[in-house]
Amino acid sequence: MKRQNLVVVGAGSTYTIGMIMSLIAEKEQFPLKSITFYDTDVDRQEQVAKASEIILRERYPELDSFHYTTDKQEAFSNADFVFIQIRTGGLAMREKDEQIPLRYDAVGQETCGPGGMAYGLRSIGDMIQLVNDVRSFSPDAWILNYTNPAAIVAEALRREFPEDNKVLNICDMPAAIMVSYASILGKEVFDLVPEYFGLNHFGWFTKIYDKQGVDHTNTLKRAITEDGFIPEDAEIANDPNWIKTFKQVEQMVTDFPEYLPNTYLQYYLYPTQMVEKEDPTNTRARQVINGREKRVHTLADQIIKDGSTENVELEVDIHGRYMVRVAASMAYNNEDIFIVMVENNGTIANLQDDVMVEVPAMITNRGPKPFSVGNISTFYKGLIENQLAYEKLVVDAYEQNSYEKALQALTLNRTVVDVPKARKILDDLIDANKDYWPTLHANKQHVVTS
Ligand SMILES: NC(=O)c1ccc[n+]([C@@H]2O[C@H](COP(=O)([O-])OP(=O)(O)OC[C@H]3O[C@@H](n4cnc5c(N)ncnc54)[C@H](O)[C@@H]3O)[C@@H](O)[C@H]2O)c1
Ligand SMILES: O=P(O)(O)OC[C@H]1O[C@H](O[C@H]2[C@H](O)[C@@H](O)[C@@H](O)O[C@@H]2CO)[C@H](O)[C@@H](O)[C@@H]1O
Ligand SMILES: [Mn+2]
């Protein structure tokens, strides 16, 4: 098996040590020759890198080299795979994305509603730059992006790099939900085969089979509505916020039992309830700053101080395992099936072609080969078309520096709807994002003159 040269971009991320553990756990499936870290924040990267170096020395002796850099040429030359996980504006800006909409009783969330738009308008520019940078030094590398909001980033990259078929946008949420299904069924997550359709953070499982072809969908629906639904993946199993989110799936399946929903649909289907449960002084970003971020930094400090992992507990979670398995299937043409984002082109027959949908695909060394979904029925089609129009308008707003497109986007979004409310939220977001967003202008052609 050819060993791969991997670059991790945004290596100072709270997910990197977990990713290193997954790369170790999956080294038979995805053997590596080298790992290179790249980040724009020297200190944030260095702490994670120094800890990772120790973990790798102990547990990945087969690796030829590990190094970290802030130099693009050094990072991106000779790469086979590039995993991108950046957060433009950091968790501090995430907190503003969540707090500002709450001022107006709108959902305050990282990837859904106005917060998602704000984050999207920050991420797009950096992501386009990074893909260009990678391509100037490694034209053939596979780029796996999971930078959020992945739906908006995927649409922007689809438009900017129409000929580049080696960029794949992925999300771990369907896989994390499947970990809970697997636990209910007493099976291993990678033994389940999903049928699924939608957009990123906006989709439904229509069927869950196992590899023997047995259909477990009804068993799961019954179990969820009668016994409840909880997160089972190590990273989120004990997190009160994720426990609440998984609980909301019980409500969704009770209200709409046809399919099994992605957890993120809660923000679009129950926006009032989602606003009511929020404490603006302790939104998810604050919980992550005081939780996962602190935990990862404490863990890294301990490893660096000891020069070993002897005093820490390191776990492998679905986030990293899923990303690595997708990469392995591309590298070695395993033809495994994973839910990923692809350009529609008829996969969902009654949706437009030029939209990024999230569906199961066979992952090959020629890229993802999606399975046909066929026509979707009115309720789902209506919801999806509304949401995809919002996502496209956000990218339009970015490309055209258009205030009007951003206002249209928020007006369409199910979490906002009301135009005066959309305008107030947008104006506050513009103010908060002045260091990150393109300047948005009124469309001069549309100015109303008296
Ligand atoms: N798609 C998914 O399902 C999924 C799952 C988990 C996390 N994520 C995403 O992964 C990303 C990382 O999340 P986190 O909470 O660990 O964030 P984080 O802030 O801890 O880490 C992000 C890192 O990216 C670096 N960075 C920012 N801009 C950069 C740039 N232009 N070039 C290089 N590095 C840059 C930062 O310095 C930081 O070290 C986020 O976008 C998050 O939404 C996605
Ligand atoms: O609020 P956060 O920062 O904890 O999570 C936001 C991310 O949530 C999803 O990812 C989960 C993932 O599903 C789970 O398996 C585990 O690895 O934790 C992740 C988050 O903690 C979602 O898919 C991502 O897009 C979000 O960034
Ligand atoms: Mn996701």
Coordinates of C-alpha atoms and ligand atoms in Angstrom, one line a residue:
M1 CA 0.0 0.0 0.0
K2 CA 1.4 3.4 -1.0
R3 CA 1.9 5.5 2.2
Q4 CA 0.4 9.0 2.0
N5 CA 1.7 12.5 2.8
L6 CA -0.9 14.3 4.8
V7 CA -1.3 18.0 5.6
V8 CA -3.6 19.2 8.3
V9 CA -4.7 22.9 7.8
G10 CA -5.9 24.6 10.9
A11 CA -3.8 22.3 12.9
G12 CA -4.3 24.4 16.1
S13 CA -7.9 23.1 16.0
T14 CA -9.6 21.6 19.1
Y15 CA -10.1 18.5 16.8
T16 CA -6.5 17.9 15.8
I17 CA -5.4 15.6 18.7
G18 CA -8.6 13.6 18.2
M19 CA -7.7 13.4 14.5
I20 CA -4.1 12.2 15.3
M21 CA -5.7 9.4 17.5
S22 CA -7.9 8.4 14.6
L23 CA -4.9 8.4 12.2
I24 CA -3.2 6.1 14.6
A25 CA -6.2 3.8 15.1
E26 CA -6.7 3.6 11.3
K27 CA -3.1 3.3 10.3
E28 CA -3.6 -0.1 8.6
Q29 CA -6.4 1.4 6.5
F30 CA -4.7 4.7 5.8
P31 CA -0.9 4.3 6.2
L32 CA 1.0 7.6 6.4
K33 CA 4.5 8.6 5.3
S34 CA 4.4 12.1 6.7
I35 CA 2.2 14.5 8.6
T36 CA 2.6 18.2 8.2
F37 CA 0.7 20.8 10.2
Y38 CA -0.2 24.2 8.9
D39 CA -1.9 27.1 10.7
T40 CA -1.8 30.9 10.7
D41 CA -1.6 31.1 14.5
V42 CA 1.9 30.2 15.5
D43 CA 1.3 29.6 19.2
R44 CA -2.0 27.8 18.9
Q45 CA -0.5 25.4 16.4
E46 CA 2.7 24.9 18.4
Q47 CA 1.0 23.7 21.5
V48 CA -1.0 21.1 19.6
A49 CA 2.0 20.2 17.4
K50 CA 4.3 19.6 20.4
A51 CA 1.8 17.3 22.0
S52 CA 1.1 15.5 18.7
E53 CA 4.8 15.0 18.1
I54 CA 5.0 13.0 21.4
I55 CA 1.9 11.0 20.7
L56 CA 3.2 10.1 17.3
R57 CA 6.6 9.2 18.5
E58 CA 5.0 6.8 21.0
R59 CA 2.3 5.4 18.8
Y60 CA 3.3 5.9 15.1
P61 CA 6.9 4.8 14.8
E62 CA 6.3 3.9 11.2
L63 CA 5.9 7.6 10.3
D64 CA 8.9 9.0 8.4
S65 CA 8.4 12.6 9.4
F66 CA 6.2 15.0 11.3
H67 CA 6.6 18.8 11.2
Y68 CA 4.7 22.0 11.6
T69 CA 5.0 25.3 9.8
T70 CA 3.3 28.6 8.9
D71 CA 4.9 28.6 5.5
K72 CA 2.5 27.7 2.7
Q73 CA 5.1 26.4 0.3
E74 CA 6.7 24.2 2.9
A75 CA 3.3 22.9 4.0
F76 CA 1.6 22.3 0.6
S77 CA 4.5 20.9 -1.5
N78 CA 4.3 17.2 -2.2
A79 CA 1.0 16.6 -0.4
D80 CA -1.3 13.6 -1.3
F81 CA -4.1 14.6 1.1
V82 CA -5.0 18.0 2.7
F83 CA -7.5 18.0 5.5
I84 CA -8.9 21.6 6.1
Q85 CA -10.5 22.5 9.4
I86 CA -10.1 26.3 9.8
R87 CA -12.2 28.7 11.8
T88 CA -12.0 32.3 10.5
G89 CA -12.5 34.6 13.4
G90 CA -12.1 31.8 16.0
L91 CA -14.5 30.9 18.7
A92 CA -14.7 34.6 19.8
M93 CA -16.6 35.4 16.5
R94 CA -18.6 32.2 16.9
E95 CA -19.9 33.6 20.1
K96 CA -21.1 36.8 18.4
D97 CA -22.8 34.7 15.6
E98 CA -24.8 33.0 18.3
Q99 CA -25.5 36.0 20.5
I100 CA -26.5 38.6 17.9
P101 CA -29.6 36.8 16.4
L102 CA -30.8 36.0 20.0
R103 CA -31.2 39.8 20.6
Y104 CA -34.1 39.6 18.1
D105 CA -35.4 36.2 19.2
A106 CA -33.9 34.4 16.2
V107 CA -31.9 31.2 16.5
G108 CA -28.3 31.8 17.5
Q109 CA -26.3 28.9 16.0
E110 CA -22.9 28.3 14.4
T111 CA -24.1 26.9 11.1
C112 CA -27.9 27.5 11.0
G113 CA -29.7 30.7 10.5
P114 CA -28.0 34.2 10.7
G115 CA -25.0 32.8 12.6
G116 CA -24.4 30.4 9.8
M117 CA -24.5 33.2 7.3
A118 CA -22.1 35.3 9.3
Y119 CA -19.7 32.4 9.6
G120 CA -20.1 31.6 5.9
L121 CA -19.2 35.2 4.8
R122 CA -16.1 34.9 7.0
S123 CA -15.0 31.4 5.8
I124 CA -15.5 31.7 2.0
G125 CA -12.5 34.1 1.3
D126 CA -10.0 32.1 3.4
M127 CA -11.2 28.8 1.9
I128 CA -10.8 30.0 -1.7
Q129 CA -7.4 31.3 -0.9
L130 CA -6.4 28.0 0.7
V131 CA -7.6 25.9 -2.2
N132 CA -5.6 28.1 -4.6
D133 CA -2.5 27.8 -2.3
V134 CA -2.7 24.0 -2.1
R135 CA -3.2 23.8 -5.9
S136 CA -0.1 26.0 -6.6
F137 CA 2.1 23.5 -4.8
S138 CA 0.2 20.1 -5.1
P139 CA -2.1 20.2 -8.1
D140 CA -3.2 16.6 -7.6
A141 CA -3.7 16.4 -3.8
W142 CA -7.1 15.4 -2.5
I143 CA -8.6 18.2 -0.4
L144 CA -11.0 17.1 2.3
N145 CA -12.7 20.1 3.7
Y146 CA -14.8 20.1 6.8
T147 CA -14.6 23.8 7.6
N148 CA -18.0 25.1 8.4
P149 CA -20.5 26.2 7.5
A150 CA -19.8 23.3 5.1
A151 CA -22.9 23.9 3.0
I152 CA -22.0 27.5 2.2
V153 CA -18.3 26.7 1.8
A154 CA -19.1 23.8 -0.6
E155 CA -21.3 26.0 -2.7
A156 CA -18.7 28.8 -2.9
L157 CA -15.9 26.2 -3.8
R158 CA -18.2 24.6 -6.4
R159 CA -18.6 28.0 -8.1
E160 CA -14.9 29.0 -7.8
F161 CA -13.3 25.7 -8.8
P162 CA -15.8 24.1 -11.3
E163 CA -13.1 21.9 -12.9
D164 CA -11.5 20.7 -9.7
N165 CA -12.9 17.3 -8.9
K166 CA -10.4 16.6 -6.1
V167 CA -12.1 18.8 -3.4
L168 CA -14.5 16.9 -1.2
N169 CA -16.7 18.6 1.5
I170 CA -17.7 16.3 4.3
C171 CA -19.5 16.5 7.7
D172 CA -19.4 14.1 10.6
M173 CA -23.0 14.6 11.8
P174 CA -24.7 11.8 9.9
A175 CA -21.9 9.4 11.0
A176 CA -22.2 10.6 14.6
I177 CA -26.0 9.9 14.4
M178 CA -25.2 6.5 13.0
V179 CA -23.0 5.7 16.0
S180 CA -26.2 6.0 18.1
Y181 CA -28.2 3.9 15.6
A182 CA -25.4 1.3 15.8
S183 CA -25.6 1.2 19.6
I184 CA -29.3 0.7 19.6
L185 CA -28.9 -2.1 17.1
G186 CA -25.9 -3.7 18.8
K187 CA -23.8 -3.2 15.7
E188 CA -20.6 -1.5 14.6
V189 CA -21.2 1.9 12.9
F190 CA -19.3 1.0 9.7
D191 CA -21.5 -2.1 9.3
L192 CA -24.5 0.1 8.7
V193 CA -25.5 1.3 5.2
P194 CA -27.5 4.5 5.1
E195 CA -29.9 5.9 2.5
Y196 CA -30.1 9.6 3.0
F197 CA -30.8 12.9 1.2
G198 CA -30.7 16.6 1.8
L199 CA -28.2 19.4 2.2
N200 CA -25.5 19.7 4.8
H201 CA -27.0 19.9 8.3
F202 CA -30.4 19.6 6.6
G203 CA -31.2 16.1 5.6
W204 CA -33.0 12.8 6.4
F205 CA -32.1 9.1 6.6
T206 CA -34.8 7.3 4.6
K207 CA -33.4 3.8 5.4
I208 CA -30.8 2.2 7.5
Y209 CA -29.6 -1.3 6.4
D210 CA -26.8 -3.5 7.6
K211 CA -24.3 -5.0 5.3
Q212 CA -26.3 -8.2 5.1
G213 CA -29.2 -6.1 3.6
V214 CA -31.5 -6.2 6.6
D215 CA -33.6 -3.1 6.9
H216 CA -33.5 -1.7 10.5
T217 CA -35.4 1.6 9.8
N218 CA -38.6 0.7 11.7
T219 CA -36.7 -0.8 14.6
L220 CA -34.9 2.5 14.9
K221 CA -38.0 4.7 14.7
R222 CA -39.7 2.6 17.4
A223 CA -36.7 2.6 19.6
I224 CA -36.2 6.4 19.3
T225 CA -39.8 7.3 20.0
E226 CA -40.3 4.7 22.8
D227 CA -36.9 4.4 24.5
G228 CA -35.3 7.8 23.6
F229 CA -32.3 8.8 21.7
I230 CA -28.9 9.7 23.1
P231 CA -25.4 10.6 21.7
E232 CA -23.1 7.6 22.0
D233 CA -19.9 8.8 20.4
A234 CA -17.2 9.3 23.1
E235 CA -16.7 13.0 22.2
I236 CA -20.3 14.0 22.8
A237 CA -21.9 11.3 25.0
N238 CA -21.6 13.2 28.2
D239 CA -22.2 16.7 26.8
P240 CA -25.5 18.1 28.1
N241 CA -25.9 20.2 25.0
W242 CA -25.6 17.2 22.7
I243 CA -27.8 15.2 25.0
K244 CA -30.6 17.8 24.6
T245 CA -30.0 17.9 20.8
F246 CA -30.4 14.1 20.5
K247 CA -33.5 14.2 22.7
Q248 CA -35.1 16.6 20.2
V249 CA -34.8 13.9 17.6
E250 CA -37.5 12.0 19.6
Q251 CA -39.9 15.0 19.0
M252 CA -39.0 15.2 15.3
V253 CA -39.7 11.5 14.7
T254 CA -42.9 11.8 16.6
D255 CA -44.1 14.8 14.5
F256 CA -42.8 13.5 11.2
P257 CA -42.3 9.8 11.4
E258 CA -41.6 9.2 7.7
Y259 CA -37.8 9.6 7.9
L260 CA -35.1 9.9 10.5
P261 CA -33.9 13.5 10.7
N262 CA -30.4 15.0 11.0
T263 CA -30.2 16.6 14.4
Y264 CA -29.6 20.1 12.9
L265 CA -33.2 20.2 11.6
Q266 CA -34.3 21.1 15.1
Y267 CA -33.2 24.7 14.5
Y268 CA -35.5 25.0 11.4
L269 CA -38.5 23.0 12.7
Y270 CA -38.6 24.3 16.3
P271 CA -37.0 27.8 16.1
T272 CA -39.1 29.2 19.0
Q273 CA -38.2 26.4 21.3
M274 CA -34.5 26.7 20.3
V275 CA -34.5 30.4 21.2
E276 CA -36.2 29.8 24.5
K277 CA -33.7 27.3 25.7
E278 CA -30.7 29.6 25.0
D279 CA -28.8 31.7 27.6
P280 CA -27.2 34.5 25.7
T281 CA -24.4 34.7 28.2
N282 CA -23.6 31.0 27.8
T283 CA -24.2 30.0 24.2
R284 CA -22.5 27.0 22.6
A285 CA -19.3 28.9 21.8
R286 CA -18.8 29.8 25.5
Q287 CA -19.5 26.2 26.4
V288 CA -16.8 25.1 23.9
I289 CA -14.3 27.7 25.1
N290 CA -14.8 26.5 28.7
G291 CA -15.2 22.9 27.7
R292 CA -13.5 21.3 24.7
E293 CA -11.0 24.1 24.1
K294 CA -9.8 24.1 27.8
R295 CA -9.8 20.3 27.9
V296 CA -7.6 20.0 24.8
H297 CA -5.2 22.7 26.0
T298 CA -4.9 21.1 29.4
L299 CA -4.3 17.7 27.7
A300 CA -1.6 19.1 25.4
D301 CA 0.1 20.9 28.3
Q302 CA 0.2 17.7 30.3
I303 CA 1.7 15.6 27.5
I304 CA 4.3 18.3 26.8
K305 CA 5.2 18.5 30.5
D306 CA 5.5 14.8 30.9
G307 CA 7.1 14.2 27.5
S308 CA 4.8 11.2 27.2
T309 CA 1.1 10.2 27.2
E310 CA 1.4 8.2 30.4
N311 CA -0.8 10.5 32.5
V312 CA -3.6 11.3 30.0
E313 CA -6.5 9.4 28.5
L314 CA -6.7 9.7 24.7
E315 CA -9.8 8.6 22.9
V316 CA -10.8 8.0 19.3
D317 CA -14.0 9.5 18.1
I318 CA -16.2 9.2 15.1
H319 CA -15.2 12.7 13.8
G320 CA -11.6 11.6 13.0
R321 CA -12.4 8.0 12.1
Y322 CA -15.0 9.0 9.6
M323 CA -12.7 11.6 7.9
V324 CA -9.9 9.0 7.7
R325 CA -12.0 6.2 6.4
V326 CA -13.3 8.5 3.6
A327 CA -9.7 9.5 2.7
A328 CA -8.7 5.8 2.7
S329 CA -11.5 4.9 0.3
M330 CA -10.2 7.6 -2.0
A331 CA -6.6 6.6 -1.7
Y332 CA -7.1 2.9 -2.2
N333 CA -10.3 2.8 -4.2
N334 CA -12.1 0.9 -1.4
E335 CA -15.5 1.8 -2.8
D336 CA -16.9 2.2 0.7
I337 CA -20.2 4.1 1.1
F338 CA -20.2 7.4 3.0
I339 CA -22.6 10.3 3.2
V340 CA -20.7 13.3 1.5
M341 CA -21.5 16.5 -0.3
V342 CA -21.6 16.4 -4.1
E343 CA -23.0 18.5 -6.9
N344 CA -26.5 17.3 -7.5
N345 CA -26.6 16.7 -11.2
G346 CA -29.7 14.6 -11.1
T347 CA -28.9 12.6 -7.9
I348 CA -32.1 14.1 -6.3
A349 CA -34.1 14.0 -9.6
N350 CA -36.5 16.9 -8.9
L351 CA -33.9 19.4 -7.6
Q352 CA -31.8 21.7 -9.7
D353 CA -28.5 20.3 -10.9
D354 CA -26.2 23.1 -9.7
V355 CA -26.5 22.6 -6.0
M356 CA -24.4 20.8 -3.4
V357 CA -26.5 18.0 -1.9
E358 CA -25.5 15.6 0.9
V359 CA -26.1 12.0 -0.1
P360 CA -24.5 8.5 0.2
A361 CA -21.8 7.9 -2.4
M362 CA -19.4 5.2 -3.2
I363 CA -16.0 6.7 -2.5
T364 CA -13.5 5.8 -5.2
N365 CA -10.1 7.0 -6.4
R366 CA -12.0 8.9 -9.2
G367 CA -14.0 10.7 -6.5
P368 CA -17.4 10.2 -5.0
K369 CA -20.0 8.3 -7.1
P370 CA -23.4 9.2 -5.6
F371 CA -26.3 6.9 -5.6
S372 CA -29.5 8.1 -7.2
V373 CA -32.1 9.3 -4.7
G374 CA -35.0 9.8 -7.3
N375 CA -37.8 12.3 -6.6
I376 CA -38.4 13.6 -3.2
S377 CA -41.8 14.5 -1.9
T378 CA -43.3 18.0 -1.4
F379 CA -42.6 18.6 2.2
Y380 CA -38.9 17.8 1.9
K381 CA -38.6 19.5 -1.5
G382 CA -40.1 22.7 -0.2
L383 CA -37.9 22.8 2.8
I384 CA -34.7 22.0 0.8
E385 CA -35.5 24.5 -2.0
N386 CA -36.0 27.2 0.6
Q387 CA -32.7 26.4 2.3
L388 CA -30.7 26.0 -0.8
A389 CA -31.9 29.3 -2.1
Y390 CA -30.8 30.9 1.2
E391 CA -27.3 29.2 0.9
K392 CA -26.9 30.4 -2.7
L393 CA -27.9 33.9 -1.8
V394 CA -25.2 34.0 0.9
V395 CA -22.6 33.1 -1.7
D396 CA -24.2 35.7 -4.1
A397 CA -23.9 38.3 -1.4
Y398 CA -20.2 37.4 -1.0
E399 CA -19.4 37.4 -4.7
Q400 CA -21.4 40.5 -5.5
N401 CA -20.7 42.5 -2.3
S402 CA -24.5 42.8 -2.1
Y403 CA -26.4 43.9 1.0
E404 CA -29.6 43.1 -0.8
K405 CA -28.7 39.5 -1.4
A406 CA -27.7 39.1 2.2
L407 CA -31.1 40.5 3.3
Q408 CA -32.9 38.2 0.9
A409 CA -30.9 35.3 2.3
L410 CA -32.0 36.0 5.9
T411 CA -35.5 36.7 4.8
L412 CA -35.8 33.3 3.2
N413 CA -34.2 31.5 6.1
R414 CA -36.8 29.7 8.2
T415 CA -35.2 30.9 11.4
V416 CA -35.8 34.6 10.5
V417 CA -38.6 35.2 7.9
D418 CA -39.6 38.8 8.9
V419 CA -37.8 41.5 6.8
P420 CA -37.4 44.2 9.5
K421 CA -36.0 41.5 11.8
A422 CA -33.7 40.3 9.1
R423 CA -32.5 43.9 8.5
K424 CA -31.7 44.5 12.2
I425 CA -29.8 41.2 12.5
L426 CA -27.9 41.9 9.3
D427 CA -26.9 45.4 10.4
D428 CA -25.6 44.1 13.7
L429 CA -23.7 41.3 12.0
I430 CA -22.1 43.7 9.5
D431 CA -20.9 45.8 12.5
A432 CA -19.5 42.8 14.3
N433 CA -17.8 41.3 11.2
K434 CA -16.2 44.5 9.8
D435 CA -12.7 42.9 10.1
Y436 CA -13.8 39.8 8.1
W437 CA -16.7 40.3 5.7
P438 CA -16.5 41.9 2.3
T439 CA -18.1 45.3 2.4
L440 CA -21.8 44.9 1.4
H441 CA -23.3 47.6 -0.8
A442 CA -26.9 48.5 -1.7
N443 CA -27.5 47.5 -5.4
K444 CA -27.5 50.9 -7.2
Q445 CA -29.7 49.6 -10.0
H446 CA -32.4 48.9 -7.5
V447 CA -32.3 52.2 -5.5
V448 CA -35.8 53.7 -5.3
T449 CA -35.7 57.4 -6.2
S450 CA -38.4 59.9 -5.2
Ligands
LIG1 N1 -17.9 19.5 8.9 C1 -18.1 19.0 10.2 O1 -18.9 18.2 10.4 C2 -17.2 19.6 11.3 C3 -17.0 18.9 12.4 C4 -16.2 19.4 13.4 C5 -15.6 20.6 13.2 N2 -15.8 21.3 12.0 C6 -15.2 22.6 11.7 O2 -13.8 22.4 11.9 C7 -13.2 23.7 12.1 C8 -12.3 23.8 13.3 O3 -13.1 23.8 14.5 P1 -12.6 24.2 16.0 O4 -13.7 24.3 16.9 O5 -11.6 23.1 16.3 O6 -11.9 25.6 15.7 P2 -10.5 26.2 16.3 O7 -10.7 27.7 16.3 O8 -10.2 25.5 17.6 O9 -9.4 25.8 15.2 C9 -9.3 26.3 14.0 C10 -7.8 26.6 13.7 O10 -7.8 27.2 12.3 C11 -6.8 28.1 12.3 N3 -7.0 29.0 11.2 C12 -8.0 30.0 11.1 N4 -7.9 30.6 9.9 C13 -6.9 29.9 9.2 C14 -6.4 30.0 7.9 N5 -6.8 30.9 7.0 N6 -5.3 29.2 7.5 C15 -4.9 28.3 8.4 N7 -5.3 28.1 9.7 C16 -6.3 28.9 10.0 C17 -6.9 28.8 13.7 O11 -5.7 29.5 14.0 C18 -7.2 27.6 14.6 O12 -6.0 27.1 15.1 C19 -14.4 24.7 12.2 O13 -14.7 25.2 10.9 C20 -15.5 23.8 12.6 O14 -16.8 24.3 12.2 C21 -16.6 20.8 11.1
LIG2 O1 -20.9 22.7 19.2 P1 -19.7 21.9 18.9 O2 -18.5 22.8 18.6 O3 -19.4 20.9 20.0 O4 -20.0 21.1 17.7 C1 -20.3 21.6 16.4 C2 -20.1 20.5 15.4 O5 -21.1 19.6 15.6 C3 -21.1 18.4 14.7 O6 -20.0 17.7 14.9 C4 -19.9 16.8 16.1 C5 -19.8 15.5 15.7 O7 -21.0 15.2 15.1 C6 -19.5 14.5 16.8 O8 -19.3 13.2 16.3 C7 -18.4 14.8 17.6 O9 -17.2 14.6 16.9 O10 -18.4 16.1 18.0 C8 -18.7 17.1 16.9 C9 -18.9 18.4 17.6 O11 -18.4 18.4 18.9 C10 -21.2 19.0 13.3 O12 -21.2 18.0 12.3 C11 -20.1 20.0 13.0 O13 -20.3 20.5 11.7 C12 -20.1 21.1 14.0 O14 -18.9 21.8 13.8
MN3 MN -21.1 19.1 10.3

